[in-house]
Coordinates of C-alpha atoms in Angstrom, one line a residue:
M26 CA 35.1 84.8 36.4
N27 CA 33.5 87.8 38.0
A28 CA 32.4 86.1 41.2
H29 CA 34.4 86.9 44.3
L30 CA 36.5 83.9 45.2
S31 CA 38.0 84.6 48.6
D32 CA 39.7 87.3 50.6
R33 CA 43.1 86.1 49.5
I34 CA 43.2 88.1 46.3
R35 CA 46.2 89.7 44.6
P36 CA 44.7 93.1 43.5
A37 CA 45.5 94.6 40.1
A38 CA 48.6 96.7 40.4
V39 CA 48.9 98.4 37.0
A40 CA 45.3 98.8 35.9
G41 CA 44.9 102.4 34.7
T42 CA 48.6 102.7 33.8
F43 CA 49.8 99.7 31.7
Y44 CA 46.2 99.0 30.5
P45 CA 42.8 100.7 30.8
G46 CA 41.3 100.5 34.3
R47 CA 37.7 100.7 33.1
P48 CA 36.3 97.3 32.1
D49 CA 34.5 98.6 29.0
R50 CA 37.6 100.5 27.7
L51 CA 39.8 97.5 28.5
S52 CA 37.6 95.1 26.6
A53 CA 37.3 97.4 23.6
A54 CA 41.1 97.8 23.4
I55 CA 41.7 94.1 23.5
Q56 CA 39.0 93.3 20.9
K57 CA 40.6 95.8 18.5
Y58 CA 44.0 94.2 19.0
L59 CA 42.5 90.8 18.3
A60 CA 40.5 91.9 15.3
D61 CA 43.6 93.5 13.7
A62 CA 45.7 90.4 14.2
P63 CA 46.2 87.6 11.7
L64 CA 45.5 83.9 12.4
I65 CA 48.8 82.1 11.7
V66 CA 48.7 78.8 13.6
D67 CA 46.2 76.3 12.0
A68 CA 43.4 75.4 14.4
H69 CA 44.2 71.7 14.0
V70 CA 47.8 72.1 15.2
A71 CA 48.4 71.7 19.0
L72 CA 49.5 75.0 20.5
R73 CA 51.6 74.4 23.7
G74 CA 52.9 77.8 24.5
L75 CA 53.3 81.5 23.6
V76 CA 56.0 84.1 24.0
V77 CA 54.2 87.5 24.6
P78 CA 55.4 91.0 25.4
H79 CA 54.4 92.8 28.6
A80 CA 54.7 96.6 28.1
G81 CA 51.9 99.0 28.3
Y82 CA 49.1 98.2 25.8
P83 CA 49.6 101.2 23.6
Y84 CA 53.2 100.0 22.9
S85 CA 53.0 96.2 22.9
G86 CA 49.3 95.5 22.7
P87 CA 49.3 94.9 18.9
V88 CA 52.0 92.2 19.2
A89 CA 50.2 90.6 22.2
G90 CA 47.1 90.6 20.1
V91 CA 48.8 88.5 17.4
A92 CA 49.9 86.0 20.1
Y93 CA 46.5 85.7 21.7
K94 CA 44.7 85.6 18.4
Q95 CA 46.2 82.1 17.9
I96 CA 44.3 80.6 20.9
V97 CA 40.9 82.1 20.1
G98 CA 38.4 79.2 20.1
R99 CA 40.8 76.8 21.9
K100 CA 40.2 75.4 25.4
Y101 CA 42.8 75.2 28.2
A102 CA 42.1 74.4 31.8
T103 CA 45.3 75.9 33.1
V104 CA 47.6 78.7 32.0
V105 CA 51.2 78.7 33.4
L106 CA 52.6 82.2 33.3
L107 CA 56.4 82.7 33.4
G108 CA 57.6 86.3 34.0
P109 CA 60.7 88.2 35.1
S110 CA 61.0 90.1 38.3
H111 CA 61.3 93.9 37.8
Y112 CA 61.2 94.9 41.5
A113 CA 62.3 92.0 43.6
Y114 CA 65.7 90.4 44.3
F115 CA 65.5 86.7 45.4
E116 CA 66.6 83.2 44.7
G117 CA 64.3 80.7 43.1
A118 CA 60.9 80.9 41.3
A119 CA 58.1 82.6 43.2
I120 CA 54.5 81.4 43.2
P121 CA 52.1 83.7 45.0
D122 CA 50.4 82.5 48.2
V123 CA 46.9 83.7 47.1
D124 CA 43.7 82.3 45.8
A125 CA 43.2 84.5 42.8
F126 CA 44.5 87.5 40.7
Q127 CA 42.2 90.4 40.1
T128 CA 41.8 92.6 37.0
P129 CA 39.1 95.0 35.9
L130 CA 37.5 92.0 34.0
G131 CA 37.2 89.9 37.2
E132 CA 39.1 87.4 39.3
V133 CA 41.2 84.6 37.9
P134 CA 41.7 81.6 40.3
L135 CA 45.0 79.9 41.0
S136 CA 45.1 76.3 40.0
N137 CA 45.9 73.6 42.6
K138 CA 48.8 72.8 40.3
A139 CA 50.5 75.7 42.0
A140 CA 50.7 73.8 45.3
I141 CA 52.0 70.8 43.5
L142 CA 54.7 72.8 41.7
A143 CA 55.7 74.5 45.0
Q144 CA 56.9 71.2 46.3
H145 CA 59.6 71.0 43.5
P146 CA 62.6 73.3 43.8
P147 CA 63.4 76.0 42.6
F148 CA 59.6 76.8 42.9
A149 CA 58.2 78.0 46.2
F150 CA 55.4 80.1 47.6
D151 CA 56.6 83.7 48.2
P152 CA 60.3 83.0 48.9
P153 CA 62.2 85.6 50.9
A154 CA 62.8 88.7 48.7
R155 CA 64.0 92.3 48.8
V156 CA 61.3 94.3 47.0
R157 CA 61.5 97.9 45.9
P158 CA 58.3 99.7 45.0
P159 CA 58.0 100.9 41.4
G160 CA 59.9 104.2 41.0
G161 CA 61.2 104.0 44.5
W162 CA 64.9 103.6 45.1
G163 CA 64.9 104.1 48.8
A164 CA 64.0 101.5 51.4
Y165 CA 62.7 98.1 50.5
A166 CA 58.9 97.6 50.9
A167 CA 58.1 95.7 54.1
G168 CA 55.8 92.7 53.6
A169 CA 56.0 92.9 49.8
T170 CA 56.5 89.7 47.7
P171 CA 57.9 89.3 44.2
H172 CA 54.3 89.5 42.9
T173 CA 53.1 92.6 44.8
Y174 CA 54.0 95.1 42.1
E175 CA 55.0 92.9 39.2
H176 CA 53.3 93.8 35.9
S177 CA 54.8 91.2 33.6
L178 CA 52.1 88.6 34.4
E179 CA 49.2 90.9 35.3
V180 CA 49.1 92.4 31.8
Q181 CA 48.6 89.0 30.3
L182 CA 45.5 88.3 32.2
P183 CA 42.9 90.6 30.5
F184 CA 43.9 89.1 27.1
L185 CA 43.5 85.6 28.6
Q186 CA 40.1 86.5 30.1
S187 CA 39.0 87.8 26.7
V188 CA 39.9 84.6 24.7
L189 CA 39.5 81.8 27.2
S190 CA 36.8 80.7 29.7
D191 CA 36.9 78.6 32.8
F192 CA 40.7 78.6 33.2
E193 CA 43.0 78.7 36.2
I194 CA 46.5 80.0 36.4
V195 CA 49.9 79.2 37.9
P196 CA 51.7 82.5 38.0
I197 CA 55.5 82.4 38.4
V198 CA 58.0 85.2 38.7
F199 CA 61.6 84.2 38.3
G200 CA 64.5 85.3 40.5
K201 CA 67.9 83.6 40.1
V202 CA 67.3 80.0 38.9
D203 CA 68.9 77.4 36.6
P204 CA 66.5 77.2 33.6
R205 CA 67.2 73.5 33.0
E206 CA 66.3 72.7 36.6
A207 CA 63.1 74.9 36.4
A208 CA 62.1 73.2 33.2
E209 CA 62.5 69.8 34.7
A210 CA 60.3 70.7 37.6
L211 CA 57.7 72.6 35.6
A212 CA 57.2 69.6 33.3
T213 CA 55.5 67.7 36.2
I214 CA 52.4 69.9 35.9
L215 CA 52.0 70.3 32.1
D216 CA 49.5 68.4 30.1
D217 CA 47.4 68.7 27.0
Q218 CA 45.0 71.1 28.7
T219 CA 47.8 73.5 29.9
L220 CA 49.1 76.6 28.0
L221 CA 52.5 78.0 28.8
V222 CA 52.8 81.8 28.5
V223 CA 56.3 83.4 28.6
S224 CA 56.1 87.1 29.3
T225 CA 59.1 89.0 27.9
D226 CA 60.1 92.1 26.1
L227 CA 63.2 92.1 23.9
S228 CA 66.0 94.8 23.7
H229 CA 65.7 98.0 25.7
Y230 CA 66.3 101.6 24.7
Q231 CA 68.3 101.0 21.6
P232 CA 68.1 103.2 18.4
Y233 CA 65.4 101.9 16.1
R234 CA 67.7 100.2 13.5
R235 CA 70.0 98.7 16.1
A236 CA 67.0 97.3 18.0
C237 CA 65.6 95.7 14.8
D238 CA 68.9 94.0 14.1
V239 CA 69.4 92.8 17.7
D240 CA 65.9 91.6 18.2
R241 CA 65.7 89.7 14.9
R242 CA 68.9 87.9 15.9
T243 CA 67.3 87.0 19.3
L244 CA 64.1 85.8 17.7
D245 CA 66.2 83.7 15.2
A246 CA 68.0 82.2 18.2
I247 CA 64.6 81.3 19.8
V248 CA 63.2 79.5 16.8
S249 CA 66.5 77.7 16.1
F250 CA 67.2 76.6 19.8
D251 CA 70.4 78.6 19.9
F252 CA 71.0 78.3 23.7
D253 CA 74.5 79.5 23.5
Y254 CA 73.5 82.8 22.0
L255 CA 70.6 83.4 24.4
E256 CA 72.7 82.5 27.4
G257 CA 75.3 85.0 26.3
L258 CA 72.7 87.7 26.0
R259 CA 71.9 87.4 29.7
Y260 CA 75.2 89.3 30.4
E261 CA 74.1 92.2 28.1
P262 CA 70.8 93.3 29.8
E263 CA 70.0 96.1 27.4
L264 CA 70.1 93.7 24.4
S265 CA 68.7 90.6 26.2
P266 CA 65.0 89.8 26.6
C267 CA 64.1 90.8 30.2
G268 CA 62.3 87.5 30.5
S269 CA 65.2 85.5 29.2
T270 CA 64.9 82.9 32.0
G271 CA 61.3 82.1 31.0
V272 CA 62.4 81.9 27.3
L273 CA 65.1 79.4 28.2
V274 CA 62.8 77.3 30.3
A275 CA 60.3 77.1 27.5
L276 CA 63.0 76.2 25.0
H277 CA 64.3 73.4 27.2
L278 CA 60.7 72.0 27.3
A279 CA 60.2 72.6 23.6
R280 CA 63.4 70.6 22.8
A281 CA 62.5 67.8 25.1
Y282 CA 58.9 67.4 23.8
Q283 CA 59.4 68.3 20.1
W284 CA 57.5 71.6 20.2
E285 CA 58.2 73.7 17.1
P286 CA 58.8 77.4 17.7
V287 CA 56.9 79.6 15.2
L288 CA 57.6 83.3 14.9
L289 CA 54.3 85.2 14.9
D290 CA 55.2 88.9 14.9
Y291 CA 57.9 91.5 15.7
R292 CA 57.6 95.2 16.3
N293 CA 59.1 97.7 18.7
S294 CA 57.9 100.8 20.4
G295 CA 59.1 102.9 17.5
D296 CA 56.5 101.2 15.3
T297 CA 53.7 101.7 17.7
S298 CA 54.5 105.1 19.3
G299 CA 56.4 106.8 16.5
D300 CA 59.4 107.7 18.7
R301 CA 62.4 105.8 17.2
S302 CA 65.2 107.4 19.3
A303 CA 65.3 104.7 22.1
V304 CA 62.9 101.8 21.6
V305 CA 61.9 98.6 23.3
G306 CA 61.4 95.4 21.2
Y307 CA 58.3 93.2 21.3
G308 CA 58.1 89.7 19.8
A309 CA 55.5 86.9 19.7
V310 CA 56.3 83.2 19.3
A311 CA 54.1 80.1 19.4
F312 CA 55.3 76.6 20.4
C313 CA 53.3 74.1 18.3
G314 CA 53.0 70.3 17.9
G315 CA 55.0 67.7 19.7
V316 CA 53.6 66.1 22.8
A317 CA 52.6 67.3 26.3
P318 CA 54.8 66.0 29.2
R319 CA 51.9 64.5 31.1
K320 CA 50.8 62.6 28.0
L321 CA 53.4 60.3 29.3
E322 CA 52.0 58.5 32.3
A323 CA 54.8 58.7 34.9
E324 CA 55.2 56.3 37.7
E325 CA 56.9 58.3 40.5
E326 CA 58.9 55.7 42.3
I327 CA 61.0 56.5 45.4
E328 CA 64.8 56.8 44.7
R329 CA 66.8 53.9 46.1
T330 CA 69.4 55.0 48.6
D331 CA 71.3 51.7 49.2
A332 CA 75.0 52.6 48.7
D333 CA 75.7 49.1 47.4
A334 CA 73.3 49.6 44.5
S335 CA 75.8 51.7 42.5
A336 CA 78.4 49.0 42.7
E337 CA 76.1 46.3 41.3
K338 CA 77.3 45.3 37.8
K339 CA 75.7 42.0 37.0
T340 CA 72.8 40.7 35.0
D341 CA 69.8 40.1 37.1
I342 CA 66.9 38.6 35.2
T343 CA 64.5 37.7 38.1
A344 CA 61.8 35.1 37.9
S345 CA 58.3 36.0 39.1
E346 CA 55.5 33.8 40.2
T347 CA 51.8 34.0 39.6
V348 CA 50.3 35.4 42.8
E349 CA 47.0 35.0 44.5
S350 CA 44.6 38.0 44.0
H351 CA 42.3 39.5 46.6
S352 CA 39.4 37.6 45.2
G353 CA 41.1 34.3 45.8
Q354 CA 41.8 33.8 42.1
L355 CA 45.3 33.6 40.7
A356 CA 46.3 37.0 39.3
H357 CA 46.9 36.6 35.5
L358 CA 50.5 37.3 34.6
P359 CA 52.3 36.1 31.5
N360 CA 55.0 34.1 33.4
L361 CA 57.5 34.8 30.6
T362 CA 60.3 32.5 29.7
A363 CA 64.0 33.5 30.1
E364 CA 64.2 33.8 26.3
E365 CA 61.1 36.1 26.2
K366 CA 62.5 38.3 28.9
R367 CA 65.8 38.5 27.1
F368 CA 64.0 39.6 23.9
L369 CA 62.2 42.4 25.8
L370 CA 65.3 43.6 27.6
D371 CA 67.3 43.7 24.3
L372 CA 64.4 45.6 22.7
A373 CA 64.4 48.1 25.6
W374 CA 68.2 48.7 25.2
A375 CA 67.9 49.0 21.4
T376 CA 65.2 51.6 22.0
L377 CA 67.3 53.6 24.5
R378 CA 70.3 53.6 22.1
R379 CA 68.0 54.8 19.3
F380 CA 66.5 57.5 21.5
V381 CA 69.8 59.1 22.4
Q382 CA 70.6 59.2 18.7
D383 CA 67.4 60.8 17.3
G384 CA 64.5 60.3 19.7
R385 CA 62.8 57.7 17.6
L386 CA 61.8 54.0 18.0
P387 CA 63.8 51.3 16.2
V388 CA 62.1 49.5 13.4
I389 CA 61.1 45.9 14.3
D390 CA 59.8 43.2 12.1
S391 CA 56.8 41.9 14.0
K392 CA 57.2 38.5 12.5
A393 CA 60.5 38.2 14.5
V394 CA 58.7 38.8 17.8
P395 CA 57.8 35.8 19.9
P396 CA 54.0 35.2 19.6
R397 CA 53.2 35.7 23.3
L398 CA 54.9 39.1 23.2
R399 CA 52.5 40.3 20.6
E400 CA 49.6 39.9 23.1
P401 CA 48.4 43.1 24.8
W402 CA 49.8 43.7 28.3
A403 CA 50.2 46.9 30.4
C404 CA 53.8 47.5 31.5
F405 CA 56.2 50.0 33.1
V406 CA 59.9 50.6 32.2
T407 CA 62.1 51.9 35.0
L408 CA 65.5 53.4 34.5
R409 CA 68.1 53.9 37.3
R410 CA 71.6 55.3 37.0
R411 CA 74.0 54.3 39.8
G412 CA 71.0 53.3 41.9
A413 CA 69.1 56.6 41.5
L414 CA 65.8 56.8 39.7
R415 CA 66.4 58.2 36.2
G416 CA 62.9 57.6 34.7
C417 CA 59.8 55.5 35.0
I418 CA 56.9 55.5 32.6
G419 CA 54.2 53.1 31.9
T420 CA 50.5 52.4 31.3
L421 CA 47.9 50.8 33.4
T422 CA 45.8 49.4 30.6
A423 CA 46.7 46.7 28.1
D424 CA 46.0 48.6 24.9
Q425 CA 48.8 47.4 22.6
P426 CA 51.1 44.4 22.2
L427 CA 53.7 44.0 25.0
Y428 CA 56.7 44.4 22.8
L429 CA 55.4 47.7 21.5
A430 CA 54.5 48.9 25.0
V431 CA 58.1 48.1 26.1
M432 CA 59.5 50.1 23.2
E433 CA 57.2 53.1 23.8
N434 CA 57.7 53.1 27.6
A435 CA 61.4 52.8 27.3
R436 CA 61.6 55.8 25.0
N437 CA 59.2 57.7 27.3
A438 CA 61.1 56.8 30.4
A439 CA 64.2 58.3 28.7
R440 CA 62.3 61.6 28.5
D441 CA 60.5 61.3 31.8
P442 CA 59.4 64.9 32.4
R443 CA 60.9 64.9 35.9
F444 CA 64.4 64.7 34.4
L445 CA 66.3 66.0 31.5
P446 CA 66.3 63.7 28.5
L447 CA 68.7 60.8 28.7
E448 CA 72.1 61.2 27.0
D449 CA 74.4 58.6 25.4
W450 CA 77.1 58.9 28.1
E451 CA 74.6 57.7 30.7
L452 CA 73.9 54.3 29.1
A453 CA 77.0 52.6 30.6
D454 CA 75.7 53.1 34.2
L455 CA 72.1 52.5 33.5
T456 CA 69.8 49.8 35.0
V457 CA 66.7 48.8 33.1
E458 CA 63.7 47.1 34.7
I459 CA 60.5 46.0 33.0
S460 CA 57.3 45.4 35.0
V461 CA 54.4 43.6 33.3
L462 CA 51.1 44.3 35.1
S463 CA 48.1 42.1 35.8
Q464 CA 44.6 43.5 35.3
P465 CA 43.8 46.0 38.1
Q466 CA 41.1 44.9 40.5
L467 CA 38.9 47.3 42.4
L468 CA 39.5 46.7 46.1
E469 CA 36.3 46.5 48.2
Y470 CA 36.4 47.8 51.8
K471 CA 34.1 49.7 54.1
T472 CA 36.5 51.6 56.4
P473 CA 40.0 53.0 56.1
E474 CA 41.1 50.5 58.7
E475 CA 39.8 47.6 56.6
L476 CA 41.7 49.0 53.6
L477 CA 44.9 49.1 55.5
Q478 CA 44.4 45.4 56.5
K479 CA 43.7 44.3 52.9
L480 CA 46.8 45.9 51.4
R481 CA 49.7 43.5 50.9
P482 CA 53.1 45.2 51.2
G483 CA 55.5 44.0 48.6
V484 CA 52.8 42.2 46.6
D485 CA 50.3 44.8 45.4
G486 CA 50.8 47.7 43.1
V487 CA 48.2 50.3 44.1
I488 CA 46.1 52.8 42.0
F489 CA 44.5 55.6 44.0
Q490 CA 41.7 57.7 42.6
W491 CA 39.7 60.5 44.1
R492 CA 37.4 62.5 41.9
G493 CA 39.6 63.7 39.0
A494 CA 43.0 62.9 40.5
R495 CA 44.8 59.6 40.1
A496 CA 48.2 58.1 40.9
T497 CA 49.9 54.7 41.2
F498 CA 52.9 53.1 42.9
L499 CA 54.4 49.9 41.7
P500 CA 54.8 47.1 44.2
Q501 CA 58.6 47.9 44.3
V502 CA 57.8 51.1 46.2
W503 CA 56.9 49.1 49.3
E504 CA 60.7 48.5 49.7
E505 CA 61.0 52.2 50.6
L506 CA 57.5 52.7 52.2
P507 CA 56.7 49.5 54.0
D508 CA 54.1 51.0 56.3
P509 CA 50.6 50.9 54.5
E510 CA 49.4 54.2 56.0
E511 CA 52.6 56.1 54.9
F512 CA 52.4 54.4 51.5
L513 CA 48.9 55.7 51.0
D514 CA 49.8 59.1 52.3
R515 CA 52.6 59.5 49.8
L516 CA 50.4 58.1 47.0
C517 CA 47.9 60.9 47.7
Q518 CA 50.6 63.5 47.7
K519 CA 51.8 62.2 44.3
A520 CA 48.3 62.8 43.0
G521 CA 48.6 66.4 44.2
L522 CA 46.2 65.9 47.1
P523 CA 46.5 66.1 50.9
S524 CA 48.1 63.0 52.4
K525 CA 45.0 61.7 54.1
T526 CA 42.6 61.9 51.1
W527 CA 42.6 58.1 50.9
R528 CA 40.3 58.2 53.9
Q529 CA 37.6 60.0 52.0
P530 CA 34.5 57.7 51.6
D531 CA 34.4 58.2 47.8
A532 CA 38.1 57.4 47.3
K533 CA 38.8 54.3 45.1
I534 CA 41.6 51.9 45.3
W535 CA 42.7 49.3 42.7
V536 CA 45.4 46.7 43.1
Y537 CA 47.5 44.8 40.6
Q538 CA 50.5 42.6 40.6
V539 CA 53.6 42.6 38.4
E540 CA 56.1 40.3 36.8
K541 CA 59.4 42.2 36.9
F542 CA 62.8 41.6 35.5
G543 CA 65.8 43.7 34.6
E544 CA 69.5 44.0 34.3
V545 CA 72.4 46.4 35.0
A546 CA 75.0 48.0 32.8
H547 CA 74.0 46.5 29.5
G548 CA 73.9 49.8 27.6
A549 CA 77.5 50.4 26.9
G550 CA 77.6 48.1 23.9

């Protein structure tokens, strides 16, 4: 990562102060920290995130070494960095409008996921901020952003450059935000190839024994998901982690996706410097196991705005017909009977009720399942509450029996990463819709204009793919986006690409049809 990427580089701000400025000395220091650190997390266990301190390396480097030792030999395409603001005052979560960060070890590029995340409040590129330079308590620095002087993220980069290769970053500095809202938005860019790094120190300038007691209680709260204790600490800044917002965001994600917090190390500056009169605490935590949010294939439907939808309180099991495909053949759909639809809807509701109890799937005797529902079909499950989208998850390939796919997608829709997990009090106002998909067909066309002519609003679900990016809209989305060009524009944006990417000559479009049925307000029973 030593090649120069562009002129839009955030230069190193604390090289030579928080860590060595010479590449050879920096590398030597990091390698010693890593060599002295134990390996605690088994290599076969998925590692989703880390909590790492951010003081000067002579103070917190040994603890950071323990954290980063756990990812030696692992591969991540993206690292999302969450840090506090030490010099800027602002609302929201700041993403820097640059192409790369620089350290003495080279440049680290920003991921295109940064642009995707910036579309989801509270995240934004360089929000308005009042920024004081380090050590300066006079006038605010004109033209400075929350990232200009911030060290909490920068000090993580040399460690990451030493243990990973070919990775990109999404650097985030928190101002004033709601951690739950931030976690919900952040989940949209996480996947199995993404590492979450929370940068925080613990208590500040306490006597040694007092710091040990306070910090151990804080670390216990982190590994036991004690949100109340951690929220309360935010009003005691000398005892609270300075990166408490990032910690809370990570814990919301960990609770939603069953990540297990594992305490790796605790020390303070009294242990590393010898001065125990007023110390700063440093802890390392790993988040392990569970699932990655984007392991759930989310269908991002458009929220309905019809005011009458919230008043709808009737069962609506709709019949669907076999439709003609673009090849002139009849698209193969199961054409389920009313009894089969009733079985699947009851199964979806049973799954949702079990989910709000313990997050598991109900136990079903496969012999009691109608034979046709044991056949493999792709499907989506869509949840709405009072007309507003509450979750939509599905698969595009028929790789398991339909009844199992409905159960799995109902549970996954209840923990759709764009929302907080479903709770029991929401069931009374919930609408459940199941969409069974036909086999997608590659659409042949020569020009963008021909593509627009071949699409059938209200009939076709559309899968868009360009290089490594892919997204889909169910046919129901045509109700909100009836214009084919706008439909494709929004589909590209969903894939994290510019709106006109569907016009690229190497873009690919598949179409499919659905058999959909659903009902309203069944979940109160």
